[in-house]
Short mmCIF file of C-alpha atoms in Angstrom, two decimals:
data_model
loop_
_atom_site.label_atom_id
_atom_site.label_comp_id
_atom_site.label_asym_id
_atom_site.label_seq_id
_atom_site.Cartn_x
_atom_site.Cartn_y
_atom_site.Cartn_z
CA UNK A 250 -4.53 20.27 13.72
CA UNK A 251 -3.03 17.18 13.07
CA UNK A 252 -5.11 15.04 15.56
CA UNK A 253 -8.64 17.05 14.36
CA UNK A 254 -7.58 15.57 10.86
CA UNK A 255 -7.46 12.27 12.41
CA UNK A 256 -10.39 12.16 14.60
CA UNK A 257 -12.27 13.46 11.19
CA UNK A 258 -10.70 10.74 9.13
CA UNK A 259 -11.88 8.46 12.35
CA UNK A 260 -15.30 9.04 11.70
CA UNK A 261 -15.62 7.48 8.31
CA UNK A 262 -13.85 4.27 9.42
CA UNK A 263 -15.76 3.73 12.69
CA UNK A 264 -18.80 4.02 10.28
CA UNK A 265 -17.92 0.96 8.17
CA UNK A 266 -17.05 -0.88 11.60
CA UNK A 267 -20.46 0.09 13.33
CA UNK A 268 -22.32 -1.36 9.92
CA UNK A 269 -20.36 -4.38 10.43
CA UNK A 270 -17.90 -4.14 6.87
CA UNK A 271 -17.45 -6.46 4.20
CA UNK A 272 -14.39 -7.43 6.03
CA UNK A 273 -16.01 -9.42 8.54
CA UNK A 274 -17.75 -11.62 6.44
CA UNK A 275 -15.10 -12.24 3.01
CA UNK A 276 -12.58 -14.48 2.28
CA UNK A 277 -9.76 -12.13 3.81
CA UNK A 278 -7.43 -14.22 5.30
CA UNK A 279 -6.31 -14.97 8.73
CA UNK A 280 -9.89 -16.27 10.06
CA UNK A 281 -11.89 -14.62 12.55
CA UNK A 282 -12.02 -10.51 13.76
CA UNK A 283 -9.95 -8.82 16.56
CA UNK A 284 -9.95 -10.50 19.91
CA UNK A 285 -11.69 -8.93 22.99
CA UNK A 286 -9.19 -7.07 25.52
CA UNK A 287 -10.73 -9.09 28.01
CA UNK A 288 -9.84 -12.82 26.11
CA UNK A 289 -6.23 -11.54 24.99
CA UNK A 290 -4.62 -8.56 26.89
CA UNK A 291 -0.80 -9.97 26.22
CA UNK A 292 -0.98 -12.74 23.49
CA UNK A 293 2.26 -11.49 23.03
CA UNK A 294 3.70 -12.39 26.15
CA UNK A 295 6.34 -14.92 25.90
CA UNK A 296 6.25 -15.24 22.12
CA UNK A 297 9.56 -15.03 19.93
CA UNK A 298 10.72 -11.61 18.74
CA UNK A 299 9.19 -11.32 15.13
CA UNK A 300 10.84 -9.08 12.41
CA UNK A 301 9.02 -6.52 10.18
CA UNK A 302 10.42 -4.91 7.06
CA UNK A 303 8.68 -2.00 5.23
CA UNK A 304 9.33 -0.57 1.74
CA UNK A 305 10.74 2.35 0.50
CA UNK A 306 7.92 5.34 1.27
CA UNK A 307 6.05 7.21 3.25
CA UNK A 308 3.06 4.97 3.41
CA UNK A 309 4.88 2.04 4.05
CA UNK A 310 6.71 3.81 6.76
CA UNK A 311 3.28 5.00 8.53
CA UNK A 312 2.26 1.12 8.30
CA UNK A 313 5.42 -0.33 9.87
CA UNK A 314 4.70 1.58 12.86
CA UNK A 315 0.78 1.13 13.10
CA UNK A 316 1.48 -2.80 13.01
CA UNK A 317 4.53 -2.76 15.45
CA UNK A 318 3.24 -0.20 18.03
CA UNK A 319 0.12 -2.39 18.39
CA UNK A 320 1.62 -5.58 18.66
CA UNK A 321 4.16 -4.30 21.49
CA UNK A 322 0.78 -3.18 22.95
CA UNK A 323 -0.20 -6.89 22.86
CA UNK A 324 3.10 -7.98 24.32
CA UNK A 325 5.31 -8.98 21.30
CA UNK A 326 8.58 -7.81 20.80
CA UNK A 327 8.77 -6.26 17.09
CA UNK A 328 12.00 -5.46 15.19
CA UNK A 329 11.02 -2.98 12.21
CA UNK A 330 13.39 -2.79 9.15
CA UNK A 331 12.43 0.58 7.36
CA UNK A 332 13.45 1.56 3.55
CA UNK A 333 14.44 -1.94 2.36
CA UNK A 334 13.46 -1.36 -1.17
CA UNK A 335 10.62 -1.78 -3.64
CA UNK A 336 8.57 -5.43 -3.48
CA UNK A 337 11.09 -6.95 -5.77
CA UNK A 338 14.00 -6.26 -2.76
CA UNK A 339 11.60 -7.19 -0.09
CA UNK A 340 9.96 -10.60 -0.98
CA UNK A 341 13.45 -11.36 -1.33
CA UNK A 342 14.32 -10.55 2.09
CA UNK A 343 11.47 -12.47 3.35
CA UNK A 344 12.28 -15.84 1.60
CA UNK A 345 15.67 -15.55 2.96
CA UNK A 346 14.47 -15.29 6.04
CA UNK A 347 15.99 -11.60 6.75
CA UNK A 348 12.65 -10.50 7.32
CA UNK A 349 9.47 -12.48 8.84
CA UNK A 350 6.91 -10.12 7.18
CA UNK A 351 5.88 -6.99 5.55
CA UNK A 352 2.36 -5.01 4.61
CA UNK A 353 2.35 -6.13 0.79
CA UNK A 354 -0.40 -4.39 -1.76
CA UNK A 355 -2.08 -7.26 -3.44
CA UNK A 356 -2.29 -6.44 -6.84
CA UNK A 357 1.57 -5.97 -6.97
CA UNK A 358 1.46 -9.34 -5.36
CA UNK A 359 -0.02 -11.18 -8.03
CA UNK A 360 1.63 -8.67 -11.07
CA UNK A 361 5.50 -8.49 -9.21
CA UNK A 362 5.33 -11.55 -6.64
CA UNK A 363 3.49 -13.98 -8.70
CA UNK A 364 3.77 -12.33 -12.06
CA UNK A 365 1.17 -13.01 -13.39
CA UNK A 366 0.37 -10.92 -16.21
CA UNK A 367 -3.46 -10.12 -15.87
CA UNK A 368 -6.22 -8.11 -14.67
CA UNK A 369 -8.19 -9.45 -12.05
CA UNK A 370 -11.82 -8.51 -12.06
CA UNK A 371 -12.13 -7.72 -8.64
CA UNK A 372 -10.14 -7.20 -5.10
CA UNK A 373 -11.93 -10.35 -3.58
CA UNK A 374 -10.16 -12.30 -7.00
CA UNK A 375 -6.81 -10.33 -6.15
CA UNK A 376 -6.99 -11.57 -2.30
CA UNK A 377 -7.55 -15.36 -3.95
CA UNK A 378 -4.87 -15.19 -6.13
CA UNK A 379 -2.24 -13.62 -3.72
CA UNK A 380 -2.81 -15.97 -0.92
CA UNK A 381 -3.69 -18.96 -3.18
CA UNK A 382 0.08 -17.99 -4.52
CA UNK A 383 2.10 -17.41 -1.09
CA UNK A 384 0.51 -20.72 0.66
CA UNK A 385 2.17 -22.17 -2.27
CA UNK A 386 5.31 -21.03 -1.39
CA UNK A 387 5.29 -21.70 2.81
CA UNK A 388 3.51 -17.77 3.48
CA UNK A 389 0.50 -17.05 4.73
CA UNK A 390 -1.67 -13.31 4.71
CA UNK A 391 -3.71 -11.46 6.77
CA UNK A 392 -6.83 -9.72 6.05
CA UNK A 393 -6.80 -7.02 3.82
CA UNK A 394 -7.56 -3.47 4.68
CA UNK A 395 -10.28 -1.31 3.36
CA UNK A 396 -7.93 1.35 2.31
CA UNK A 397 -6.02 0.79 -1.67
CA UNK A 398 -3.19 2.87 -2.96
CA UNK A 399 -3.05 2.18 -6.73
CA UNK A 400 -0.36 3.04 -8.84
CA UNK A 401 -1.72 5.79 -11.34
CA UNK A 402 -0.26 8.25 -13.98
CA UNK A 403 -0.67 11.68 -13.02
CA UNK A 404 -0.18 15.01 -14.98
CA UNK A 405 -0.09 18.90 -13.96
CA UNK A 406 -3.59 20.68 -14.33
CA UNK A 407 -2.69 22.64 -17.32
CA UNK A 408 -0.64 19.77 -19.30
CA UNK A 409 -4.31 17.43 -18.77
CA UNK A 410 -6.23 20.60 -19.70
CA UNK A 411 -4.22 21.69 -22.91
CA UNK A 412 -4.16 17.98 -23.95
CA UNK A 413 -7.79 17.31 -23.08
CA UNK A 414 -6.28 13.75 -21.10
CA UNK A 415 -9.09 11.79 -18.71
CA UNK A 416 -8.12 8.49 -19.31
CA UNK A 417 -4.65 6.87 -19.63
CA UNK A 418 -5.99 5.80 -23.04
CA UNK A 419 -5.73 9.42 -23.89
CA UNK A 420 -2.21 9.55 -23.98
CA UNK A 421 -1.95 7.85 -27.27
CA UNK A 422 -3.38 11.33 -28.86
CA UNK A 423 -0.10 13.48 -27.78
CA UNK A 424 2.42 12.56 -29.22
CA UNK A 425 5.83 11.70 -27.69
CA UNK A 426 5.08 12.33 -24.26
CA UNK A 427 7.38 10.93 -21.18
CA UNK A 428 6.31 8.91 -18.25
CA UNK A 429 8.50 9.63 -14.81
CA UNK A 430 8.89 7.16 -12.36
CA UNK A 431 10.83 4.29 -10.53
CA UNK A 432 13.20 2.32 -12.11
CA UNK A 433 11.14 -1.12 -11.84
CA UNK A 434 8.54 0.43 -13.50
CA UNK A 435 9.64 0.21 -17.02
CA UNK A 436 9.05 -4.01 -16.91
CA UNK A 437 5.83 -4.12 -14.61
CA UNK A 438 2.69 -4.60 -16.28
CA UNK A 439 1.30 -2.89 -13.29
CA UNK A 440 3.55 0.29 -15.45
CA UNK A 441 4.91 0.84 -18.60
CA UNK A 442 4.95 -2.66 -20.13
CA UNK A 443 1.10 -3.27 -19.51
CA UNK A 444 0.69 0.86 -20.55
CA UNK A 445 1.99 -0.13 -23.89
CA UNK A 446 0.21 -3.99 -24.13
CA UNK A 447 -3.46 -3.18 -22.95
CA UNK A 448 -3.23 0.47 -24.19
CA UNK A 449 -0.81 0.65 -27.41
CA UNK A 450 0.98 3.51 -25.69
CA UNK A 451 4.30 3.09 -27.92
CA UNK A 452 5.12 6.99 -28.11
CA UNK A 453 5.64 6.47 -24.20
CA UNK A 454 9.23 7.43 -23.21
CA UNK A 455 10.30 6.24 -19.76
CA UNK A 456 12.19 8.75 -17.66
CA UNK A 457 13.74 6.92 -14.51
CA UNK A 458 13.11 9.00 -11.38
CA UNK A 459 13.83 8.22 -7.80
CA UNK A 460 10.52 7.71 -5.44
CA UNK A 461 9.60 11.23 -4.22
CA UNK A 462 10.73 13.93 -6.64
CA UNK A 463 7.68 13.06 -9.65
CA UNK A 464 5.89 16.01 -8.31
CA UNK A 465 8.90 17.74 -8.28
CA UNK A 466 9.50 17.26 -11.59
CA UNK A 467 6.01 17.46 -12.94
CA UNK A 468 5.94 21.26 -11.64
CA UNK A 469 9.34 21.65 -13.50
CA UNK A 470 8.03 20.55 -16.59
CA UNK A 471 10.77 17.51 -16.48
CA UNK A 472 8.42 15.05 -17.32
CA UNK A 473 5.11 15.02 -18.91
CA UNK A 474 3.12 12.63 -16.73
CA UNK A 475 4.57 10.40 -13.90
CA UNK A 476 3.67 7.13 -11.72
CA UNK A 477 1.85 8.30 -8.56
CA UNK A 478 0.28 6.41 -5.58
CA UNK A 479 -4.05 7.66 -5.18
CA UNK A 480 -3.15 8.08 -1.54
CA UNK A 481 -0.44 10.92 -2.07
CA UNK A 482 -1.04 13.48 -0.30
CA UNK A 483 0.25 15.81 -3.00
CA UNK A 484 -2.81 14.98 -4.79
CA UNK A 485 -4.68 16.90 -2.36
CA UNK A 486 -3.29 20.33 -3.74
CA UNK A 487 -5.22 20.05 -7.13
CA UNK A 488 -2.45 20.97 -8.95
CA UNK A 489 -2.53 17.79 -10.31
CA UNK A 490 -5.13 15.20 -12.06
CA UNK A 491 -4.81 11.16 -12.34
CA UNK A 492 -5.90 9.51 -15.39
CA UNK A 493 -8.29 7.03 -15.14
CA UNK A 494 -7.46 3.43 -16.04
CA UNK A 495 -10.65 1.71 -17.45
CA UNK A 496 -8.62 -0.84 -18.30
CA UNK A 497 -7.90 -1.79 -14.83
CA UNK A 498 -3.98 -2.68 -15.41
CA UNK A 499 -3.02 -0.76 -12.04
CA UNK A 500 -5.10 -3.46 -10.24
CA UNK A 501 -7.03 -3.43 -6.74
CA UNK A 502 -4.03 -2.43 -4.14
CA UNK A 503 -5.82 -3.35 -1.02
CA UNK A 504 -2.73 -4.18 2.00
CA UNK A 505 -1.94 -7.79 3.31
CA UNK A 506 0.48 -8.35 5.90
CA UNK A 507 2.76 -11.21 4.39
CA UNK A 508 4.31 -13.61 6.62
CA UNK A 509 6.28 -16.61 6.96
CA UNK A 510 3.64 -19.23 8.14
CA UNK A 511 6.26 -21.30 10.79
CA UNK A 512 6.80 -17.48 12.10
CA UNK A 513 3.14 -16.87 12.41
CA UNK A 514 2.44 -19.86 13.99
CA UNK A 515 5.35 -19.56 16.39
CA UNK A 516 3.81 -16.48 17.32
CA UNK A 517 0.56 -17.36 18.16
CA UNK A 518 -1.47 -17.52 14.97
CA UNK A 519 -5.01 -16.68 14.81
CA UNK A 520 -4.15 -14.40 17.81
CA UNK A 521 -1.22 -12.56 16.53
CA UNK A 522 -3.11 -12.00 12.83
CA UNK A 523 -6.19 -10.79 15.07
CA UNK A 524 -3.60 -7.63 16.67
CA UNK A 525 -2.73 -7.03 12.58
CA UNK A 526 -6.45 -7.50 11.42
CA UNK A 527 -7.66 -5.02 14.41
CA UNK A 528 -5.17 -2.11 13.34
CA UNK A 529 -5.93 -3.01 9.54
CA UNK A 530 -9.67 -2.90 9.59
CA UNK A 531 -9.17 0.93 10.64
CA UNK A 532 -7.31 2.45 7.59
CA UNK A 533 -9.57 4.02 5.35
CA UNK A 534 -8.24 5.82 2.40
CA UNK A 535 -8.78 9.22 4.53
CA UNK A 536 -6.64 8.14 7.54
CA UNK A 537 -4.25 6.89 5.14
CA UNK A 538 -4.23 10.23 3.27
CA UNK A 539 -4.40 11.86 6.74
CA UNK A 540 -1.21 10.20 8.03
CA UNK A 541 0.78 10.49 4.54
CA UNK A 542 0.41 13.99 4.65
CA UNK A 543 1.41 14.64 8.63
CA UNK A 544 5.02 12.73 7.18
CA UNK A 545 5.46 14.18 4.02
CA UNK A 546 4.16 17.58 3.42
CA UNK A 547 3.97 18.40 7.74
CA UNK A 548 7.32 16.70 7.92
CA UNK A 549 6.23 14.79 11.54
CA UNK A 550 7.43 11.63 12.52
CA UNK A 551 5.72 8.86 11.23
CA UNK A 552 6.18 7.46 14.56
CA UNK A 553 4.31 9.94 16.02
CA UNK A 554 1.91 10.09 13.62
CA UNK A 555 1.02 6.52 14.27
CA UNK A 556 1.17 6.64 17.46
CA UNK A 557 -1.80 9.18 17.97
CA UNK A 558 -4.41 7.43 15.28
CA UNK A 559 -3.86 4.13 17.58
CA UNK A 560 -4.53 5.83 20.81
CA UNK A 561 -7.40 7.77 19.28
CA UNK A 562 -8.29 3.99 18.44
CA UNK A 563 -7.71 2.74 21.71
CA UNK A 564 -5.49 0.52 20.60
CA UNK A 565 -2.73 1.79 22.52
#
């Protein structure tokens, strides 16, 4: 079932590649498209070992092993650090050289990395700000993917319905209401700080929860609304609806892979970005959603998981 949901999720991203993709032609970084198996069948191939981290959820999981599968593939020998923590634990392990890269989402880049407090107008000005930022500091990116997973505030059917809530702007009609989610994001403007700046949303009560339970204790009635990714696979279930944010503070969360630019050039450059940009151009929102729901609602292994959407690639 699990491989028709792929092959179906295949179609729509081998679409965008046949019409040749935005991609291709942008300012996404790392230069040029995949290499031919012909011009680089091991650019791997007596390269250092690099080391990958991931953060601290499903999605993040799924990635790690798309990008390390398919660079052993290409020759390289990949280390993967799963679960280090959320971006503000994981940048850190990068500049300390615990780590030599990770799939980042941009707009947390530029809000958490950077922090910079503001709304880009567009993922193109996102890309341009992250990259303009980690060049700056000795990193460089690769291109970004098509897929995004934005942060968004979610609430059961029936609370949205009862409530009449579309928007996130909505909220300020209710009343005390609480807002379930991750410690860090009480202080993110990409959370409750910009929720209460660019919205007024000062009858917001934060309820800390750990990553995984907020649909757990949405159901429950625990919490009122809570901080969910758009690629959940919970969301699937319609159980649940996401406010819309015309305000934009969420951002554009395309995925870069981050690295440390003496590691990426000791690795090949160009040609070891081209192994990342070649899995990355694939992952559309659906194969994203496809793959986070095979880990966490058909509890398989995410190493599995990624290991069929890259041979049903051929990229493995």
């Amino acid at each position: 079932m699990f491989r028709l949901l792929l092959l179906m999720a295949l179609l729509a991203s081998f679409a965008i590649t046949a019409c040749g993709g935005d991609d291709d032609d942008d300012d996404s970084g790392g230069g040029g498209g995949g290499q031919s198996s012909e011009s680089a069948d091991q650019p791997g191939k007596g390269k250092p070992a690099v080391t990958l981290g991931t953060k601290d959820f499903t999605e993040e999981f799924v990635l790690g092993e798309l990008y390390k599968q398919a660079l052993e593939a290409k020759g390289y020998k990949v280390n993967l650090k799963k679960n280090i923590g959320a971006t503000e634990i994981i940048d850190k392990a990068l500049t300390s050289g615990q780590i030599d890269g990770y799939p980042e989402y941009l707009g947390v880049s530029v809000a958490v990395v950077a922090r910079k407090d503001i709304v880009p107008k567009s993922d193109k000005q996102t890309y341009q700000l992250a990259k303009d930022f980690y060049e700056g500091r000795g990193q460089v990116i690769s291109k970004q993917t098509p897929f995004f997973d934005v942060d968004a505030i979610a609430t059961t059917k029936d609370y949205a319905s009862k409530n009449n809530l579309k928007t996130v702007a909505d909220l300020k009609g209710v009343g005390d209401f609480t807002v379930g989610a991750r410690p860090e994001f009480r202080n993110r403007f990409q959370g409750l700080k910009g929720m209460r700046s660019e919205y007024g949303l000062t009858n917001a009560q934060f309820k800390q929860l750990a990553l995984g339970i907020q649909y757990q204790a949405l159901d429950s009635g625990d919490v009122d609304s809570a901080n969910v990714f758009s690629t959940d696979a919970q969301l699937a279930s319609g159980k649940y609806v996401v406010l819309k944010d015309p305000k934009g503070i969420f951002g554009y969360q395309h995925v870069a892979m981050v690295m440390d630019k003496d590691k990426y050039e000791a690795l090949g450059g160009q040609a070891y970005f081209d192994v990342i940009n070649e899995v990355s151009a694939l992952l559309t929102n659906d194969a994203m959603i496809s793959m986070n729901k095979a880990v966490a609602i058909d509890k398989q292994d995410e190493a599995e998981v990624a290991k069929s959407f890259l041979e049903a690639n051929n990229l493995l």
